[in-house]
Short mmCIF file of C-alpha atoms and ligand atoms in Angstrom, two decimals:
data_model
loop_
_atom_site.label_atom_id
_atom_site.label_comp_id
_atom_site.label_asym_id
_atom_site.label_seq_id
_atom_site.Cartn_x
_atom_site.Cartn_y
_atom_site.Cartn_z
CA UNK A 1121 135.53 113.69 87.87
CA UNK A 1122 132.55 112.07 89.53
CA UNK A 1123 132.63 112.15 93.26
CA UNK A 1124 131.84 108.93 95.05
CA UNK A 1125 131.96 110.44 98.49
CA UNK A 1126 128.20 110.82 98.81
CA UNK A 1127 126.53 107.72 100.14
CA UNK A 1128 123.54 107.93 97.84
CA UNK A 1129 125.88 107.74 94.81
CA UNK A 1130 127.00 104.24 95.66
CA UNK A 1131 124.24 102.29 97.34
CA UNK A 1132 125.37 98.99 95.87
CA UNK A 1133 128.65 99.19 97.78
CA UNK A 1134 126.93 99.28 101.10
CA UNK A 1135 124.89 96.20 101.80
CA UNK A 1136 124.26 95.73 105.52
CA UNK A 1137 126.15 92.47 105.69
CA UNK A 1138 127.33 90.98 108.98
CA UNK A 1139 130.35 88.77 109.64
CA UNK A 1140 128.21 85.67 109.12
CA UNK A 1141 127.13 86.57 105.61
CA UNK A 1142 123.62 87.70 106.48
CA UNK A 1143 122.27 90.70 104.57
CA UNK A 1144 120.00 92.95 106.65
CA UNK A 1145 116.95 93.99 104.67
CA UNK A 1146 114.43 94.41 107.47
CA UNK A 1147 114.52 97.36 109.89
CA UNK A 1148 112.40 97.60 113.02
CA UNK A 1149 112.01 101.14 114.29
CA UNK A 1150 110.75 101.84 117.78
CA UNK A 1151 108.86 105.15 117.83
CA UNK A 1152 108.52 105.47 121.58
CA UNK A 1153 109.14 103.61 124.82
CA UNK A 1154 105.72 104.74 126.09
CA UNK A 1155 102.63 102.59 126.12
CA UNK A 1156 99.01 102.79 127.17
CA UNK A 1157 99.07 99.11 128.29
CA UNK A 1158 101.19 97.38 130.91
CA UNK A 1159 101.43 93.84 129.55
CA UNK A 1160 102.85 91.57 132.23
CA UNK A 1161 105.34 89.88 129.91
CA UNK A 1162 106.62 93.13 128.47
CA UNK A 1163 106.74 95.84 131.10
CA UNK A 1164 107.77 95.67 134.71
CA UNK A 1165 104.71 96.11 136.96
CA UNK A 1166 105.90 99.51 138.16
CA UNK A 1167 106.33 100.71 134.57
CA UNK A 1168 109.60 102.20 133.37
CA UNK A 1169 110.92 105.74 133.66
CA UNK A 1170 109.91 107.22 130.28
CA UNK A 1171 112.58 108.85 128.26
CA UNK A 1172 112.39 112.63 127.96
CA UNK A 1173 110.97 113.95 124.72
CA UNK A 1174 114.30 115.36 123.58
CA UNK A 1175 115.94 111.95 124.00
CA UNK A 1176 113.61 110.43 121.40
CA UNK A 1177 114.40 110.64 117.70
CA UNK A 1178 112.51 113.40 115.90
CA UNK A 1179 110.57 112.61 112.70
CA UNK A 1180 113.40 114.20 110.69
CA UNK A 1181 115.95 111.97 112.40
CA UNK A 1182 113.83 108.85 111.90
CA UNK A 1183 113.39 109.70 108.23
CA UNK A 1184 117.10 110.29 107.78
CA UNK A 1185 117.94 107.02 109.53
CA UNK A 1186 115.44 105.07 107.42
CA UNK A 1187 116.88 106.57 104.21
CA UNK A 1188 120.34 105.49 105.35
CA UNK A 1189 119.19 101.95 106.06
CA UNK A 1190 117.39 101.78 102.71
CA UNK A 1191 120.57 102.74 100.90
CA UNK A 1192 122.24 99.72 102.47
CA UNK A 1193 119.55 97.33 101.32
CA UNK A 1194 116.66 97.57 103.77
CA UNK A 1195 113.36 97.02 101.94
CA UNK A 1196 110.95 96.33 104.77
CA UNK A 1197 110.39 98.66 107.74
CA UNK A 1198 108.28 97.93 110.79
CA UNK A 1199 107.12 100.59 113.24
CA UNK A 1200 106.91 99.37 116.80
CA UNK A 1201 107.53 100.48 120.37
CA UNK A 1202 106.39 100.80 123.14
CA UNK A 1203 103.08 101.48 121.53
CA UNK A 1204 103.77 103.24 118.22
CA UNK A 1205 100.27 104.68 117.99
CA UNK A 1206 100.76 106.85 121.10
CA UNK A 1207 103.36 108.84 119.18
CA UNK A 1208 101.78 112.13 118.16
CA UNK A 1209 101.73 112.74 114.40
CA UNK A 1210 102.04 109.03 113.57
CA UNK A 1211 99.93 109.30 110.41
CA UNK A 1212 102.20 112.03 109.09
CA UNK A 1213 105.28 109.91 109.85
CA UNK A 1214 103.75 106.92 108.04
CA UNK A 1215 103.25 109.17 105.02
CA UNK A 1216 106.85 110.37 105.12
CA UNK A 1217 108.36 106.92 105.48
CA UNK A 1218 106.13 105.24 102.91
CA UNK A 1219 107.19 107.89 100.39
CA UNK A 1220 110.86 106.90 100.67
CA UNK A 1221 111.94 105.20 97.48
CA UNK A 1222 113.09 101.68 98.32
CA UNK A 1223 110.70 101.14 101.24
CA UNK A 1224 108.70 98.35 99.66
CA UNK A 1225 106.82 97.34 102.78
CA UNK A 1226 105.91 99.48 105.77
CA UNK A 1227 104.39 97.50 108.64
CA UNK A 1228 103.38 98.33 112.17
CA UNK A 1229 102.93 96.25 115.32
CA UNK A 1230 100.29 97.70 117.64
CA UNK A 1231 98.18 96.76 120.62
CA UNK A 1232 95.21 97.83 118.49
CA UNK A 1233 93.77 100.51 120.75
CA UNK A 1234 93.70 103.29 118.14
CA UNK A 1235 92.66 101.25 115.12
CA UNK A 1236 88.92 101.72 115.43
CA UNK A 1237 89.44 105.44 114.81
CA UNK A 1238 92.61 105.54 112.74
CA UNK A 1239 93.08 102.30 110.76
CA UNK A 1240 91.75 103.85 107.55
CA UNK A 1241 94.00 106.90 107.93
CA UNK A 1242 97.09 104.73 108.50
CA UNK A 1243 96.23 102.76 105.39
CA UNK A 1244 95.67 105.88 103.31
CA UNK A 1245 99.00 107.31 104.49
CA UNK A 1246 100.80 104.25 103.09
CA UNK A 1247 101.01 101.61 105.82
CA UNK A 1248 101.06 98.26 104.03
CA UNK A 1249 100.61 95.78 106.87
CA UNK A 1250 99.56 95.41 110.48
CA UNK A 1251 100.27 93.04 113.35
CA UNK A 1252 97.82 93.42 116.22
CA UNK A 1253 98.71 91.95 119.62
CA UNK A 1254 96.00 90.09 121.48
CA UNK A 1255 96.76 87.42 124.06
CA UNK A 1256 93.32 86.58 125.36
CA UNK A 1257 89.77 86.58 124.08
CA UNK A 1258 88.44 86.57 127.66
CA UNK A 1259 87.81 89.93 129.23
CA UNK A 1260 89.02 89.09 132.76
CA UNK A 1261 92.18 87.55 131.49
CA UNK A 1262 92.80 90.38 129.06
CA UNK A 1263 92.64 92.78 132.01
CA UNK A 1264 95.06 90.65 134.03
CA UNK A 1265 97.50 90.44 131.14
CA UNK A 1266 97.46 94.05 129.96
CA UNK A 1267 96.45 95.63 133.28
CA UNK A 1268 93.88 97.58 131.20
CA UNK A 1269 90.24 96.98 130.28
CA UNK A 1270 90.52 97.13 126.50
CA UNK A 1271 89.35 93.89 124.91
CA UNK A 1272 86.30 95.42 123.19
CA UNK A 1273 88.38 98.31 121.86
CA UNK A 1274 90.96 95.94 120.40
CA UNK A 1275 88.31 93.70 118.83
CA UNK A 1276 86.66 96.73 117.24
CA UNK A 1277 90.09 97.83 116.07
CA UNK A 1278 90.65 94.51 114.35
CA UNK A 1279 87.37 94.89 112.47
CA UNK A 1280 88.28 98.45 111.47
CA UNK A 1281 91.67 97.29 110.23
CA UNK A 1282 90.11 94.57 108.10
CA UNK A 1283 87.56 97.05 106.73
CA UNK A 1284 90.43 99.42 105.88
CA UNK A 1285 92.02 96.69 103.76
CA UNK A 1286 94.75 95.34 106.04
CA UNK A 1287 94.61 91.76 104.87
CA UNK A 1288 96.01 89.40 105.80
CA UNK A 1289 96.11 90.91 109.25
CA UNK A 1290 98.53 89.25 111.66
CA UNK A 1291 97.43 88.58 115.22
CA UNK A 1292 100.32 88.26 117.71
CA UNK A 1293 99.55 85.95 120.63
CA UNK A 1294 102.25 85.47 123.28
CA UNK A 1295 101.59 82.01 124.73
CA UNK A 1296 102.49 81.47 128.38
CA UNK A 1297 102.24 78.25 130.35
CA UNK A 1298 99.55 78.36 133.00
CA UNK A 1299 98.32 81.72 131.72
CA UNK A 1300 96.67 81.50 128.31
CA UNK A 1301 97.80 78.27 126.68
CA UNK A 1302 94.25 76.96 127.09
CA UNK A 1303 93.03 79.51 124.51
CA UNK A 1304 94.99 78.21 121.53
CA UNK A 1305 92.00 76.43 120.06
CA UNK A 1306 89.80 79.51 120.64
CA UNK A 1307 92.23 81.62 118.62
CA UNK A 1308 92.26 79.07 115.81
CA UNK A 1309 88.47 79.31 115.66
CA UNK A 1310 88.57 83.11 115.96
CA UNK A 1311 90.60 83.43 112.75
CA UNK A 1312 88.75 80.71 110.82
CA UNK A 1313 87.44 81.86 107.44
CA UNK A 1314 88.86 85.36 107.94
CA UNK A 1315 91.90 87.09 106.41
CA UNK A 1316 93.75 86.90 109.74
CA UNK A 1317 96.83 84.83 110.58
CA UNK A 1318 97.18 83.89 114.26
CA UNK A 1319 100.85 83.97 115.26
CA UNK A 1320 101.62 82.01 118.41
CA UNK A 1321 104.77 83.44 119.99
CA UNK A 1322 106.92 81.72 122.59
CA UNK A 1323 107.38 83.75 125.77
CA UNK A 1324 110.85 85.34 125.78
CA UNK A 1325 112.93 86.61 128.71
CA UNK A 1326 113.54 90.35 129.15
CA UNK A 1327 114.49 92.51 132.09
CA UNK A 1328 111.80 92.56 134.74
CA UNK A 1329 109.22 90.46 132.89
CA UNK A 1330 109.16 87.54 135.35
CA UNK A 1331 110.22 84.99 132.74
CA UNK A 1332 111.03 81.51 133.94
CA UNK A 1333 111.58 78.29 132.07
CA UNK A 1334 108.33 77.02 133.54
CA UNK A 1335 106.45 79.90 131.93
CA UNK A 1336 107.62 78.95 128.47
CA UNK A 1337 105.04 77.04 126.46
CA UNK A 1338 107.05 75.51 123.64
CA UNK A 1339 105.87 75.26 120.06
CA UNK A 1340 105.99 71.45 120.25
CA UNK A 1341 103.35 71.54 122.99
CA UNK A 1342 101.22 74.02 121.06
CA UNK A 1343 101.23 71.66 118.09
CA UNK A 1344 100.14 68.77 120.32
CA UNK A 1345 97.25 70.85 121.68
CA UNK A 1346 96.15 71.79 118.20
CA UNK A 1347 96.35 68.28 116.76
CA UNK A 1348 92.56 67.77 117.18
CA UNK A 1349 92.05 70.79 114.89
CA UNK A 1350 94.16 69.14 112.15
CA UNK A 1351 97.09 71.53 112.40
CA UNK A 1352 99.62 71.02 109.59
CA UNK A 1353 102.62 72.90 108.13
CA UNK A 1354 102.44 74.75 104.84
CA UNK A 1355 105.29 75.88 102.55
CA UNK A 1356 108.01 75.50 105.17
CA UNK A 1357 111.00 77.82 104.84
CA UNK A 1358 113.62 76.55 107.30
CA UNK A 1359 114.90 80.00 108.25
CA UNK A 1360 111.56 81.82 108.37
CA UNK A 1361 110.81 83.53 111.66
CA UNK A 1362 107.21 82.43 111.63
CA UNK A 1363 106.69 78.79 110.73
CA UNK A 1364 103.51 78.77 108.65
CA UNK A 1365 100.75 76.31 109.45
CA UNK A 1366 97.05 75.91 108.85
CA UNK A 1367 94.24 74.18 110.73
CA UNK A 1368 90.59 73.22 110.36
CA UNK A 1369 91.20 71.95 106.85
CA UNK A 1370 92.86 75.17 105.72
CA UNK A 1371 90.20 77.50 107.14
CA UNK A 1372 92.59 78.93 109.77
CA UNK A 1373 95.98 80.41 108.92
CA UNK A 1374 98.58 80.10 111.68
CA UNK A 1375 102.25 80.70 112.37
CA UNK A 1376 104.51 79.80 115.28
CA UNK A 1377 107.28 82.14 116.35
CA UNK A 1378 109.48 79.75 118.28
CA UNK A 1379 112.40 82.01 119.18
CA UNK A 1380 113.19 79.95 122.25
CA UNK A 1381 113.00 76.38 120.98
CA UNK A 1382 113.63 76.63 117.23
CA UNK A 1383 116.13 79.36 116.63
CA UNK A 1384 115.90 81.14 113.30
CA UNK A 1385 119.18 83.01 113.75
CA UNK A 1386 120.84 81.57 110.64
CA UNK A 1387 118.40 83.40 108.39
CA UNK A 1388 118.13 86.59 110.44
CA UNK A 1389 117.81 89.72 108.30
CA UNK A 1390 116.69 92.10 111.06
CA UNK A 1391 118.23 95.15 112.57
CA UNK A 1392 116.66 97.48 115.13
CA UNK A 1393 116.64 101.16 115.88
CA UNK A 1394 115.47 102.06 119.39
CA UNK A 1395 113.36 105.15 120.08
CA UNK A 1396 116.46 106.99 121.33
CA UNK A 1397 118.53 106.09 118.30
CA UNK A 1398 120.50 103.05 119.43
CA UNK A 1399 121.30 100.40 116.86
CA UNK A 1400 120.62 96.85 117.97
CA UNK A 1401 121.79 94.02 115.73
CA UNK A 1402 119.91 91.41 117.78
CA UNK A 1403 116.98 91.55 120.18
CA UNK A 1404 119.17 89.79 122.74
CA UNK A 1405 122.34 91.86 122.33
CA UNK A 1406 123.08 95.12 124.02
CA UNK A 1407 122.83 98.11 121.71
CA UNK A 1408 126.07 99.11 120.14
CA UNK A 1409 126.18 102.60 118.69
CA UNK A 1410 123.77 105.51 118.64
CA UNK A 1411 122.61 107.21 115.45
CA UNK A 1412 120.88 110.03 117.34
CA UNK A 1413 124.11 111.11 119.02
CA UNK A 1414 125.97 110.86 115.74
CA UNK A 1415 123.33 112.87 113.88
CA UNK A 1416 123.15 115.52 116.58
CA UNK A 1417 126.90 115.94 116.57
CA UNK A 1418 126.79 116.72 112.86
CA UNK A 1419 127.87 113.36 111.43
CA UNK A 1420 127.63 112.86 107.68
CA UNK A 1421 126.01 109.78 106.17
CA UNK A 1422 129.33 107.94 105.88
CA UNK A 1423 129.86 108.29 109.62
CA UNK A 1424 126.30 107.15 110.31
CA UNK A 1425 126.93 104.13 108.10
CA UNK A 1426 130.01 103.26 110.18
CA UNK A 1427 127.87 103.26 113.33
CA UNK A 1428 125.56 100.69 111.71
CA UNK A 1429 128.44 98.63 110.35
CA UNK A 1430 130.11 98.56 113.75
CA UNK A 1431 126.93 97.24 115.32
CA UNK A 1432 126.54 94.58 112.63
CA UNK A 1433 130.16 93.53 113.05
CA UNK A 1434 129.35 92.54 116.63
CA UNK A 1435 126.33 90.41 115.73
CA UNK A 1436 126.66 86.83 116.83
CA UNK A 1437 125.93 83.81 114.62
CA UNK A 1438 123.16 82.70 116.96
CA UNK A 1439 121.83 83.58 120.39
CA UNK A 1440 122.92 81.39 123.32
CA UNK A 1441 120.62 78.96 125.14
CA UNK A 1442 117.59 80.50 126.79
CA UNK A 1443 118.94 80.16 130.35
CA UNK A 1444 121.81 82.50 129.46
CA UNK A 1445 119.74 85.12 127.71
CA UNK A 1446 118.32 86.96 130.69
CA UNK A 1447 121.70 87.88 132.11
CA UNK A 1448 122.73 89.43 128.81
CA UNK A 1449 119.85 91.77 128.11
CA UNK A 1450 119.89 95.28 129.52
CA UNK A 1451 116.50 96.58 128.42
CA UNK A 1452 112.91 95.60 128.94
CA UNK A 1453 110.97 94.69 125.78
CA UNK A 1454 109.10 97.98 125.83
CA UNK A 1455 112.38 99.88 125.65
CA UNK A 1456 113.82 97.75 122.85
CA UNK A 1457 110.82 97.73 120.62
CA UNK A 1458 109.38 94.35 119.74
N1 SAM B 1166 102.83 97.80 121.66
C1 SAM B 1166 102.85 97.07 120.46
C2 SAM B 1166 102.20 95.73 120.64
O1 SAM B 1166 101.99 95.30 121.77
O2 SAM B 1166 101.90 95.10 119.63
C3 SAM B 1166 104.23 96.92 119.84
C4 SAM B 1166 105.38 96.65 120.77
S1 SAM B 1166 105.37 95.03 121.50
C5 SAM B 1166 106.83 95.09 122.49
C6 SAM B 1166 105.75 94.01 120.11
C7 SAM B 1166 105.40 92.56 120.23
O3 SAM B 1166 106.26 91.95 121.16
C8 SAM B 1166 103.99 92.30 120.71
O4 SAM B 1166 103.32 91.44 119.82
C9 SAM B 1166 104.18 91.65 122.04
O5 SAM B 1166 103.17 90.73 122.30
C10 SAM B 1166 105.52 91.00 121.86
N2 SAM B 1166 106.20 90.72 123.14
C11 SAM B 1166 106.39 91.57 124.16
N3 SAM B 1166 107.03 90.96 125.18
C12 SAM B 1166 107.26 89.70 124.78
C13 SAM B 1166 107.89 88.57 125.39
N4 SAM B 1166 108.40 88.63 126.61
N5 SAM B 1166 107.93 87.42 124.70
C14 SAM B 1166 107.41 87.33 123.46
N6 SAM B 1166 106.82 88.36 122.83
C15 SAM B 1166 106.74 89.53 123.48
FE1 SF4 B 1167 102.65 97.95 125.53
FE2 SF4 B 1167 102.96 96.31 123.48
FE3 SF4 B 1167 104.45 96.03 125.69
FE4 SF4 B 1167 101.90 95.48 125.80
S1 SF4 B 1167 103.42 94.41 124.53
S2 SF4 B 1167 103.04 96.72 127.32
S3 SF4 B 1167 101.01 96.90 124.42
S4 SF4 B 1167 104.51 97.72 124.29
#
């Protein structure tokens, strides 16, 4: 008699479906809560108490978790943090995860500080795509925003990433009213005629990040500002997270991530694993379930799967209005993993 008790024998029976009929095919894995920057919109000014090393998932645990998620239908994995590149042995981990059958895309979001030295190695190890965060092209402002003097390093990193074959490269720009909204046109020119997509992200509220409604610079305003550069939509998918646009007659590729003003919850396919093993079904929901604890107490894959299913069962159809979000979130962005 064939046994069906092993999870890997019956992957088709385990899609990560939530109560609203959304299949979850995209996993975001935070590798660490540590970071070498202190971005004002992400980390409280005083920093956060780092988790102890033994609290963080080991490479073996991350690999096991990713295999589990892949069996339930995940096809795209993104490494994030904190700053994922401060995790020692990252290149080895990329190699291990990219070798997992079923991981069709392995992406990473980084502040770009290590790329000038390591972009080629990440690529060789199997990383398929990169998002680099950069919120200002002006040195003084970059220092104010990240509380570090790293603009040149990040710009060199972007060049190294392009040279290593990461194209199109995605450039994440968090746009804040009264802070950097006057640089939108500069970014459009920066990416012109290059294999880079500028992604303008609305400022979101998290614990201790000083968010206020006045600091939000909505997508509608960004579009108005970019009208002189002939901004126009391309191939619109209503549920896509990033709304794709172009400008300068198609020379600049853009996207708007309007989490606050144009919710994309109905098409959400994302699930998150925090650095200490918590499963988060939504960026704005408290974590529900911990794979690390389950793994360390000897749980089998079926039990791990129940932890994930339990978390998905609690996922809401859509997040509430922005004013209500702050009161509901228990972690700063750096702890969740962006
Ligand atoms: N350290 C890496 C980096 O900065 O790219 C990865 C982690 S970071 C938390 C992931 C992404 O979230 C970055 O692009 C960052 O700009 C974005 N982010 C952080 N805080 C945000 C906020 N309050 N609103 C919108 N985006 C935010
Ligand atoms: Fe660090 Fe990224 Fe947060 Fe900036 S956005 S503090 S680089 S984790």
